[in-house]
CSV table of C-alpha atoms in Angstrom, one decimal:
chain,number,residue,atom,x,y,z
O,27,MET,CA,7.9,-22.9,-31.3
O,28,SER,CA,7.6,-25.5,-28.7
O,29,ASP,CA,4.1,-25.9,-27.0
O,30,PRO,CA,3.5,-23.9,-23.5
O,31,ASP,CA,2.1,-25.7,-20.3
O,32,SER,CA,-1.1,-24.9,-19.0
O,33,GLU,CA,-1.5,-21.6,-16.7
O,34,ALA,CA,-1.9,-24.0,-13.4
O,35,GLY,CA,2.0,-24.9,-13.8
O,36,ALA,CA,4.4,-23.5,-11.9
O,37,ALA,CA,6.5,-22.6,-14.9
O,38,MET,CA,6.5,-22.4,-18.8
O,39,LYS,CA,9.7,-23.3,-20.3
O,40,GLY,CA,10.6,-24.3,-24.1
O,41,LEU,CA,9.1,-21.3,-26.0
O,42,THR,CA,11.6,-20.9,-28.7
O,43,ALA,CA,11.1,-17.9,-31.2
O,44,GLY,CA,11.4,-18.5,-34.8
O,45,PRO,CA,12.4,-16.8,-38.2
O,46,ASP,CA,9.2,-14.5,-38.3
O,47,ALA,CA,9.5,-13.0,-34.6
O,48,ALA,CA,12.4,-10.7,-35.3
O,49,GLY,CA,11.5,-7.4,-34.5
O,50,LEU,CA,8.1,-8.0,-33.3
O,51,ARG,CA,7.9,-6.3,-29.5
O,52,LEU,CA,8.1,-9.1,-26.5
O,53,ASP,CA,4.6,-8.5,-25.0
O,54,GLN,CA,3.0,-8.9,-29.1
O,55,TRP,CA,4.7,-12.3,-29.5
O,56,LEU,CA,4.5,-14.0,-25.9
O,57,ALA,CA,0.5,-12.8,-26.0
O,58,ALA,CA,0.3,-14.5,-29.9
O,59,ALA,CA,2.1,-17.8,-28.4
O,60,LEU,CA,0.3,-18.2,-25.3
O,61,GLY,CA,-3.0,-18.3,-26.8
O,62,PRO,CA,-6.5,-16.8,-26.0
O,63,ASP,CA,-5.9,-17.7,-22.6
O,64,PHE,CA,-3.5,-15.0,-22.3
O,65,SER,CA,-4.5,-11.1,-23.0
O,66,ARG,CA,-1.5,-8.9,-24.1
O,67,ASN,CA,-2.4,-6.5,-20.8
O,68,ARG,CA,-2.2,-10.1,-18.4
O,69,VAL,CA,1.1,-10.9,-20.5
O,70,GLN,CA,2.6,-7.1,-20.0
O,71,THR,CA,2.0,-7.3,-16.5
O,72,LEU,CA,4.1,-10.4,-16.0
O,73,ILE,CA,6.9,-8.9,-17.8
O,74,ARG,CA,7.1,-5.9,-15.4
O,75,GLN,CA,6.9,-8.2,-12.7
O,76,GLY,CA,9.7,-10.1,-13.5
O,77,ALA,CA,7.9,-13.5,-14.5
O,78,VAL,CA,9.7,-13.3,-18.3
O,79,ARG,CA,13.5,-14.8,-18.6
O,80,VAL,CA,14.8,-14.4,-22.3
O,81,GLY,CA,18.2,-16.5,-22.7
O,82,GLY,CA,17.8,-17.1,-18.6
O,83,ALA,CA,17.9,-13.3,-17.8
O,84,VAL,CA,15.1,-11.2,-16.5
O,85,VAL,CA,13.5,-9.5,-18.7
O,86,SER,CA,11.0,-6.5,-17.6
O,87,GLU,CA,10.3,-4.2,-21.0
O,88,PRO,CA,7.2,-5.3,-22.5
O,89,LYS,CA,8.4,-3.5,-25.9
O,90,ARG,CA,11.4,-5.6,-25.9
O,91,LYS,CA,12.1,-6.2,-29.2
O,92,MET,CA,12.5,-9.9,-30.3
O,93,VAL,CA,15.4,-11.8,-32.3
O,94,SER,CA,15.2,-15.1,-34.0
O,95,GLY,CA,16.2,-18.3,-32.0
O,96,ASP,CA,15.3,-16.3,-28.8
O,97,ALA,CA,14.5,-18.8,-25.7
O,98,ILE,CA,11.9,-17.9,-23.6
O,99,SER,CA,10.9,-18.8,-19.9
O,100,LEU,CA,7.5,-17.7,-18.0
O,101,GLU,CA,7.0,-18.4,-14.5
O,102,LEU,CA,3.6,-18.1,-13.2
O,103,PRO,CA,2.0,-17.3,-10.2
O,104,GLU,CA,-0.4,-19.8,-8.7
O,105,PRO,CA,-4.1,-19.3,-10.2
O,106,GLU,CA,-6.4,-17.2,-8.6
O,107,PRO,CA,-9.7,-18.3,-6.7
O,108,ALA,CA,-12.4,-17.3,-8.7
O,109,GLU,CA,-13.8,-15.2,-6.2
O,110,PRO,CA,-13.1,-14.3,-2.1
O,111,ALA,CA,-15.7,-16.2,0.2
O,112,GLY,CA,-17.2,-14.3,2.7
O,113,GLU,CA,-15.5,-15.6,6.3
O,114,ASP,CA,-16.8,-14.9,10.0
O,115,ILE,CA,-13.8,-12.4,11.1
O,116,PRO,CA,-14.5,-9.6,13.6
O,117,LEU,CA,-14.8,-6.1,12.6
O,118,ASP,CA,-14.5,-2.8,14.6
O,119,ILE,CA,-17.4,-1.0,13.1
O,120,LEU,CA,-17.6,2.7,13.8
O,121,PHE,CA,-20.6,3.4,11.6
O,122,GLU,CA,-22.8,1.7,9.0
O,123,ASP,CA,-25.9,2.5,6.8
O,124,ASP,CA,-27.2,0.8,3.5
O,125,GLN,CA,-24.8,3.1,1.5
O,126,LEU,CA,-21.6,2.6,3.3
O,127,ILE,CA,-19.5,0.9,6.4
O,128,VAL,CA,-16.7,2.7,8.3
O,129,LEU,CA,-14.3,0.8,10.2
O,130,ASN,CA,-11.2,0.4,12.3
O,131,LYS,CA,-9.0,-1.6,10.8
O,132,PRO,CA,-6.5,-3.5,13.0
O,133,PRO,CA,-2.7,-4.3,12.1
O,134,GLY,CA,-2.1,-7.6,10.3
O,135,LEU,CA,-5.2,-8.0,8.4
O,136,VAL,CA,-4.8,-7.4,4.3
O,137,VAL,CA,-7.5,-5.6,2.5
O,138,HIS,CA,-8.1,-7.6,-0.1
O,139,PRO,CA,-7.3,-11.0,-1.4
O,140,GLY,CA,-4.3,-11.7,-3.4
O,141,ALA,CA,-1.0,-13.7,-4.1
O,142,GLY,CA,-0.1,-15.4,-0.4
O,143,ASN,CA,-3.7,-14.1,1.2
O,144,TRP,CA,-6.3,-15.8,-0.4
O,145,THR,CA,-8.6,-16.1,2.5
O,146,GLY,CA,-8.5,-14.1,5.9
O,147,THR,CA,-9.0,-11.0,4.5
O,148,LEU,CA,-10.6,-7.8,4.9
O,149,VAL,CA,-12.6,-8.4,1.7
O,150,ASN,CA,-13.7,-11.8,3.2
O,151,ALA,CA,-14.6,-10.1,6.2
O,152,LEU,CA,-17.0,-7.9,4.7
O,153,ILE,CA,-18.5,-10.4,2.5
O,154,HIS,CA,-20.0,-12.4,5.3
O,155,HIS,CA,-21.0,-9.3,7.4
O,156,CYS,CA,-22.8,-7.8,4.2
O,157,SER,CA,-24.1,-10.8,2.5
O,158,ASP,CA,-25.0,-10.3,-1.0
O,159,SER,CA,-24.9,-6.4,-0.8
O,160,LEU,CA,-21.3,-6.1,-1.7
O,161,SER,CA,-21.6,-8.3,-5.2
O,162,GLY,CA,-19.9,-6.8,-7.8
O,163,ILE,CA,-19.7,-3.5,-6.5
O,164,GLY,CA,-16.0,-2.4,-7.5
O,165,GLY,CA,-15.4,-6.0,-8.5
O,166,VAL,CA,-15.7,-9.5,-7.5
O,167,LYS,CA,-12.2,-9.3,-6.5
O,168,ARG,CA,-12.5,-6.0,-4.7
O,169,PRO,CA,-15.9,-5.9,-3.6
O,170,GLY,CA,-16.8,-2.2,-2.1
O,171,ILE,CA,-12.9,-0.9,-2.0
O,172,VAL,CA,-12.7,2.4,-2.8
O,173,HIS,CA,-8.9,3.2,-1.2
O,174,ARG,CA,-6.9,0.7,1.3
O,175,LEU,CA,-4.4,0.3,4.1
O,176,ASP,CA,-1.2,-1.6,4.0
O,177,LYS,CA,-1.5,-4.7,5.8
O,178,ASP,CA,0.6,-4.0,9.0
O,179,THR,CA,-1.4,-0.4,8.9
O,180,SER,CA,-4.0,0.5,11.1
O,181,GLY,CA,-7.1,2.8,11.3
O,182,VAL,CA,-10.3,4.0,9.5
O,183,MET,CA,-11.2,2.8,6.5
O,184,VAL,CA,-14.5,3.7,4.3
O,185,VAL,CA,-16.1,0.6,2.1
O,186,ALA,CA,-18.8,1.2,-0.2
O,187,LYS,CA,-22.0,-0.9,0.1
O,188,THR,CA,-23.7,0.2,-3.3
O,189,ASP,CA,-22.8,1.4,-6.7
O,190,ARG,CA,-23.6,4.9,-6.0
O,191,ALA,CA,-21.4,4.9,-3.1
O,192,HIS,CA,-19.0,3.3,-4.8
O,193,GLN,CA,-18.8,5.9,-7.7
O,194,ALA,CA,-18.9,9.0,-5.4
O,195,LEU,CA,-16.5,7.9,-2.9
O,196,SER,CA,-13.9,6.5,-5.8
O,197,GLU,CA,-14.4,10.3,-7.0
O,198,ALA,CA,-13.2,11.7,-3.5
O,199,PHE,CA,-9.9,9.8,-3.3
O,200,ALA,CA,-9.2,10.0,-6.7
O,201,ASP,CA,-9.6,13.7,-6.7
O,202,HIS,CA,-7.5,13.7,-3.3
O,203,GLY,CA,-10.2,15.6,-1.9
O,204,ARG,CA,-9.2,19.0,-4.1
O,205,ALA,CA,-12.6,19.6,-5.2
O,206,GLY,CA,-14.5,18.1,-2.0
O,207,ASP,CA,-13.8,17.5,1.6
O,208,LEU,CA,-11.9,14.6,2.3
O,209,GLU,CA,-9.6,14.6,4.9
O,210,ARG,CA,-6.8,11.6,5.9
O,211,ALA,CA,-4.2,11.8,8.5
O,212,TYR,CA,-2.3,9.4,9.8
O,213,MET,CA,0.3,8.8,12.9
O,214,ALA,CA,3.9,7.9,12.5
O,215,LEU,CA,6.3,7.3,14.8
O,216,VAL,CA,9.5,7.9,13.0
O,217,TRP,CA,13.5,7.8,13.5
O,218,ASN,CA,15.3,10.9,14.2
O,219,ILE,CA,13.6,14.3,14.8
O,220,PRO,CA,12.6,16.4,11.8
O,221,GLN,CA,14.3,19.9,11.9
O,222,ARG,CA,10.9,22.0,11.5
O,223,ARG,CA,7.8,21.9,13.3
O,224,ALA,CA,6.0,20.7,9.7
O,225,GLY,CA,7.0,20.8,6.2
O,226,THR,CA,5.6,19.8,2.8
O,227,ILE,CA,7.0,16.6,1.2
O,228,ASP,CA,6.5,17.3,-2.8
O,229,ALA,CA,8.4,13.9,-4.4
O,230,PRO,CA,7.0,11.6,-7.3
O,231,LEU,CA,6.7,8.0,-6.5
O,232,GLY,CA,7.4,5.1,-9.1
O,233,ARG,CA,8.6,2.1,-8.8
O,234,ALA,CA,12.1,0.9,-6.8
O,235,SER,CA,14.2,-0.8,-8.5
O,236,ASP,CA,13.1,-4.7,-7.5
O,237,ARG,CA,9.8,-3.2,-8.9
O,238,THR,CA,7.8,-4.3,-5.6
O,239,ARG,CA,9.0,-1.0,-3.6
O,240,ARG,CA,7.9,2.3,-4.3
O,241,ALA,CA,10.6,5.0,-4.3
O,242,VAL,CA,11.3,8.7,-4.8
O,243,VAL,CA,11.4,8.7,-9.0
O,244,PRO,CA,13.0,11.8,-11.1
O,245,GLU,CA,9.5,13.6,-12.2
O,246,GLY,CA,10.0,12.9,-16.0
O,247,ARG,CA,10.2,8.8,-15.8
O,248,ASP,CA,7.4,7.4,-17.1
O,249,ASP,CA,6.0,5.6,-14.3
O,250,ALA,CA,6.8,9.0,-11.8
O,251,ARG,CA,3.5,9.8,-9.6
O,252,HIS,CA,2.8,12.8,-8.4
O,253,ALA,CA,2.7,12.5,-4.6
O,254,VAL,CA,2.5,15.0,-1.5
O,255,THR,CA,2.7,14.5,1.9
O,256,HIS,CA,2.1,17.1,4.8
O,257,TYR,CA,3.9,16.9,8.2
O,258,ALA,CA,3.5,17.6,11.7
O,259,VAL,CA,5.6,17.1,14.3
O,260,LEU,CA,3.5,16.1,17.9
O,261,GLU,CA,6.1,15.1,20.1
O,262,ARG,CA,10.0,14.6,20.2
O,263,PHE,CA,11.5,11.9,21.8
O,264,GLY,CA,15.2,11.9,23.3
O,265,GLU,CA,15.7,15.6,22.4
O,266,LYS,CA,17.5,16.6,25.9
O,267,GLN,CA,20.0,14.0,25.8
O,268,GLU,CA,22.5,12.9,23.4
O,269,GLU,CA,23.1,9.2,24.6
O,270,PHE,CA,20.0,7.8,23.4
O,271,ALA,CA,18.5,7.8,19.5
O,272,LYS,CA,16.4,10.0,18.8
O,273,SER,CA,13.0,9.9,17.3
O,274,ALA,CA,9.5,11.6,16.9
O,275,LEU,CA,5.7,11.3,16.8
O,276,VAL,CA,4.4,13.3,13.9
O,277,GLU,CA,1.0,13.5,12.0
O,278,CYS,CA,1.0,13.1,8.3
O,279,ARG,CA,-1.6,14.1,6.1
O,280,LEU,CA,-2.2,13.1,2.2
O,281,GLU,CA,-2.7,15.3,-0.8
O,282,THR,CA,-2.4,12.5,-2.6
O,283,GLY,CA,-2.9,8.6,-2.1
O,284,ARG,CA,0.1,7.0,-3.7
O,285,THR,CA,0.9,3.1,-2.5
O,286,HIS,CA,2.9,3.3,0.6
O,287,GLN,CA,3.3,7.2,0.2
O,288,ILE,CA,4.0,8.0,3.8
O,289,ARG,CA,6.3,5.5,4.6
O,290,VAL,CA,8.6,6.1,1.1
O,291,HIS,CA,8.2,10.3,1.8
O,292,MET,CA,9.2,10.0,5.6
O,293,ALA,CA,12.4,7.5,4.6
O,294,HIS,CA,13.2,10.0,1.9
O,295,ILE,CA,13.6,13.3,4.5
O,296,GLY,CA,15.5,10.9,6.9
O,297,HIS,CA,12.8,10.1,9.0
O,298,PRO,CA,11.6,6.1,8.6
O,299,VAL,CA,8.7,4.8,10.2
O,300,ILE,CA,9.9,2.7,12.6
O,301,GLY,CA,9.5,-1.3,12.4
O,302,ASP,CA,9.6,-0.3,8.5
O,303,PRO,CA,10.6,-3.2,7.2
O,304,ASP,CA,10.4,-1.8,3.3
O,305,TYR,CA,11.7,1.6,3.8
O,306,GLY,CA,13.5,1.5,7.4
O,307,ALA,CA,16.1,-1.2,8.0
O,308,ALA,CA,18.8,0.9,6.7
O,309,PHE,CA,17.7,2.3,10.9
O,310,ARG,CA,17.1,-0.8,12.5
O,311,SER,CA,20.2,-0.5,14.4
O,312,LYS,CA,19.0,2.7,15.7
O,313,ALA,CA,17.2,0.7,18.6
O,314,ASN,CA,20.7,-0.3,19.9
O,315,ARG,CA,21.1,3.6,21.1
O,316,LEU,CA,18.2,2.5,23.3
O,317,PRO,CA,18.0,1.7,27.0
O,318,GLU,CA,16.1,-1.4,28.1
O,319,PRO,CA,13.0,-2.3,28.2
O,320,LEU,CA,12.5,0.2,25.2
O,321,ARG,CA,15.1,-1.2,23.1
O,322,SER,CA,13.5,-4.6,23.0
O,323,GLN,CA,10.1,-3.5,22.7
O,324,VAL,CA,11.7,-1.5,19.3
O,325,ASN,CA,13.2,-4.8,18.4
O,326,ALA,CA,10.2,-7.0,18.7
O,327,PHE,CA,7.6,-4.6,17.0
O,328,PRO,CA,6.4,-6.7,14.5
O,329,ARG,CA,5.0,-4.0,12.1
O,330,GLN,CA,5.6,-0.1,10.9
O,331,ALA,CA,4.4,2.4,13.2
O,332,LEU,CA,1.8,4.0,11.3
O,333,HIS,CA,-1.9,4.3,12.0
O,334,ALA,CA,-4.5,6.3,10.2
O,335,ARG,CA,-6.4,8.2,12.9
O,336,LEU,CA,-8.6,10.3,10.8
O,337,LEU,CA,-11.0,10.1,7.9
O,338,ALA,CA,-13.5,13.0,7.1
O,339,PHE,CA,-15.4,12.7,3.9
O,340,ARG,CA,-19.3,14.0,2.4
O,341,HIS,CA,-22.0,11.1,2.6
O,342,PRO,CA,-22.5,10.1,-1.1
O,343,VAL,CA,-26.1,10.2,-0.6
O,344,SER,CA,-27.0,12.5,1.9
O,345,GLY,CA,-24.5,15.0,1.5
O,346,GLU,CA,-23.6,15.5,5.3
O,347,LEU,CA,-19.8,15.9,6.1
O,348,MET,CA,-19.0,12.7,8.2
O,349,ARG,CA,-15.3,12.5,10.4
O,350,PHE,CA,-14.3,10.0,12.4
O,351,GLU,CA,-11.5,9.0,14.6
O,352,ALA,CA,-9.7,6.0,15.8
O,353,PRO,CA,-7.4,6.2,18.7
O,354,LEU,CA,-4.2,4.3,18.7
O,355,PRO,CA,-3.9,0.3,18.5
O,356,ALA,CA,-2.4,-0.9,21.5
O,357,ASP,CA,0.7,-2.1,20.7
O,358,MET,CA,1.8,1.3,19.1
O,359,GLU,CA,0.1,3.2,22.3
O,360,GLU,CA,2.7,1.1,24.1
O,361,LEU,CA,5.3,1.6,21.9
O,362,VAL,CA,4.6,5.6,21.9
O,363,ALA,CA,4.7,5.1,25.8
O,364,GLY,CA,8.1,3.9,26.0
O,365,PHE,CA,9.5,6.5,23.9
O,366,ARG,CA,7.8,8.9,26.2
O,367,ASN,CA,9.8,7.8,29.1
O,368,LEU,CA,13.4,8.7,27.9
């Protein structure tokens, strides 16, 4: 077996399985081959991310059995910084005390550092704003973060400033409010008008075939996660004419909080969020059935039209019921106004 390069390199090549590898799991063999710098969990994550090839073909199953002579190559992401640094990024703060901070996240702001976004994130802004008070709360990479919004989703978020607040808020979000008063409501501008004024989407979510996005999956699949979204139609656009594409402004309330849940669920029932590049791409041509200037406005809209309007929860120390709302950001308000003129 050839020696691997250091993790700082762009790729490792030339790993060849000897006779003693036959029958071992891929993750087991690879973790041993790479040495102490790579835990088995780390190796499993890399495999599931498609970073490992056997004989030139991507293998995404950690328990795949090894065969003597297997040629393994491993591509590694860029090394991560030890921990994020504070950056002077403006924050729209709705409330703050010594336990938590509630803010209105603008579209385009990544919540925490990750591949391709090591700086300029909400975490960087919070570290600067809160100084050392966030250190170590919830881990150095995601200090204080108990829930997240996608980069291009705007709206209300709460961040913990103490371990006590972090634990209490994390438990509330993990429980999805079933045993408490957590409430989350989003506004979404979607294609087509739902037939029902209100409804519930109860469909488990798991990994999509590209292993990056999410998808509705069979309930019995290993990665299937229970997911429930309640929606209500607030406004209908283009309902009284046949010439133009129809759309609706809906409110979505989360009973669970899975990654991309609203975006996947609304697309699943035929009403993808307008501007969604991942789950609404098949509806992109709908804009061609809109009059100008709305057609150009939709085509130029740079994100999914999704906004976290409401967040309510019990204060982790005082027990007070707290409720925060954020109005639609200007870009989404302008887009909705354009549809109202149909």
